[in-house]
Amino acid sequence: MTDSLRPHGNNRTPLPPTQQSADGVPSPRSPQSKKAQGDARAASGGAKRRDAFFDNAKFLAIVLVAIGHAWEPIKGDSRTLQTMYTVVYSFHMPAFIIISGYFSRSFDASPSRVKRLITGVAVPYIVFETAYPLFKRWIDEDPSQEISLLDPWYLTWFLCALFIWRMTTPIWKMVRWPLPLALGIAMLATVSPEIGNDLDLQRVLQFLPYFVLGLCMKPEHFHMVRTRRMRIAAVPVGAVALAFGWWAVPRMNTAWFYHRDAAQELGAPWWAGPVMVLAMFGCSLLLTACFFAWVPGRHMWFTALGAGTLYGYLLHGFFVKAGDYQGWFEAAWLHRPLGEIFVTVVAAAGVTLLCTAPVRRVFRFAMEPRMEWAFKRDAGQLAREREKREGAAAREKVNA
């Protein structure tokens, strides 16, 4: 996502999905029985297998994110590119957040899960919330660029939002009607410009319904959209979306898709905010369902890259920003059809490379730090280890 209305060019963008293992939703093309799943887990030492569908969905979504960011500096001269940009931005972030919510269902605020939330979300937020402003100071020669952990910068807003959403997961699992409540909160946020920019709370609240929807979803809900009938239906739906986008480009403020401002800040009457929340929620879910329908459920050449989408998400922004600050996108040939295709291919290839294993090994210290030194040992884990040692000692004594 962009932030063209904000000062200092602090563009902020979506991202990304968490690094948890999938819960084993089988592909509709190759259904697995419970016995087959059990045999597979036994063969792999009892560990849960990653589900190819979710890794594929995360990778394809992060590719769309990177392409959207690369389109941002060159889309102004092309109504076709603006149309594609609008359609992509209407569903790629909701798809990410729904998947994030789905894999947050087991979050119970236990010490082990809070530790993982800190090391996998909070620490990367601090690292990159510091790195991006420093990068701007250097490459854009802007020593006045401030570093603030309270004002998420460019891509980091999603990490801040994910931390807040996941910490509130026990509440959403407890209330009777979580999704209507989340929609009500999002609607109220759009009429409350007083919320301000701290922690990007407008985005946190306006995107909240998608996260809560993911929490409410079950494996069978994904099965419903992963059928041949849905794949066929997705084609005319996509065509209608592109046609509507073409019509809407000169008539609609695309800032509505970013969910970062109240209605009054966009120059609209207050009642337009709640209406747009509901309208865009419905449209986004429809296009997200079409996206999921076309995501392959089998293992593909890029499936393994789905585990590295956080790396691609957080790192590709440095290249996009470097191009923006250094004027790379100002070349006239990039604003022609062949240039637009070139930018698209480079963005897709670049983010793919950033999701690969070598890159993950280099940057794991910042994205997935272990930080055992910072946490107390879990009492339950210590008790289990003690019981295991005592049991082994007892067996050795009996054998002796």
PDB file of N, CA and C in Angstrom, residues 109 209 211 295 302:
ATOM      1  N   ALA A 109      -2.300 -16.977  24.163  1.00  0.00           N
ATOM      2  CA  ALA A 109      -1.520 -16.114  25.059  1.00  0.00           C
ATOM      3  C   ALA A 109      -0.668 -16.912  26.036  1.00  0.00           C
ATOM      4  N   PRO A 209     -11.861  -6.765  10.464  1.00  0.00           N
ATOM      5  CA  PRO A 209     -12.844  -7.806  10.114  1.00  0.00           C
ATOM      6  C   PRO A 209     -12.266  -8.971   9.319  1.00  0.00           C
ATOM      7  N   PHE A 211      -9.213 -10.232   9.599  1.00  0.00           N
ATOM      8  CA  PHE A 211      -8.500 -11.092  10.549  1.00  0.00           C
ATOM      9  C   PHE A 211      -9.490 -11.923  11.362  1.00  0.00           C
ATOM     10  N   VAL A 295      -5.699 -20.679  -6.722  1.00  0.00           N
ATOM     11  CA  VAL A 295      -4.422 -21.062  -6.103  1.00  0.00           C
ATOM     12  C   VAL A 295      -4.284 -22.582  -6.171  1.00  0.00           C
ATOM     13  N   PHE A 302       7.210 -23.311  -6.655  1.00  0.00           N
ATOM     14  CA  PHE A 302       7.337 -22.171  -5.745  1.00  0.00           C
ATOM     15  C   PHE A 302       6.743 -22.433  -4.365  1.00  0.00           C
TER      16      PHE A 302
END
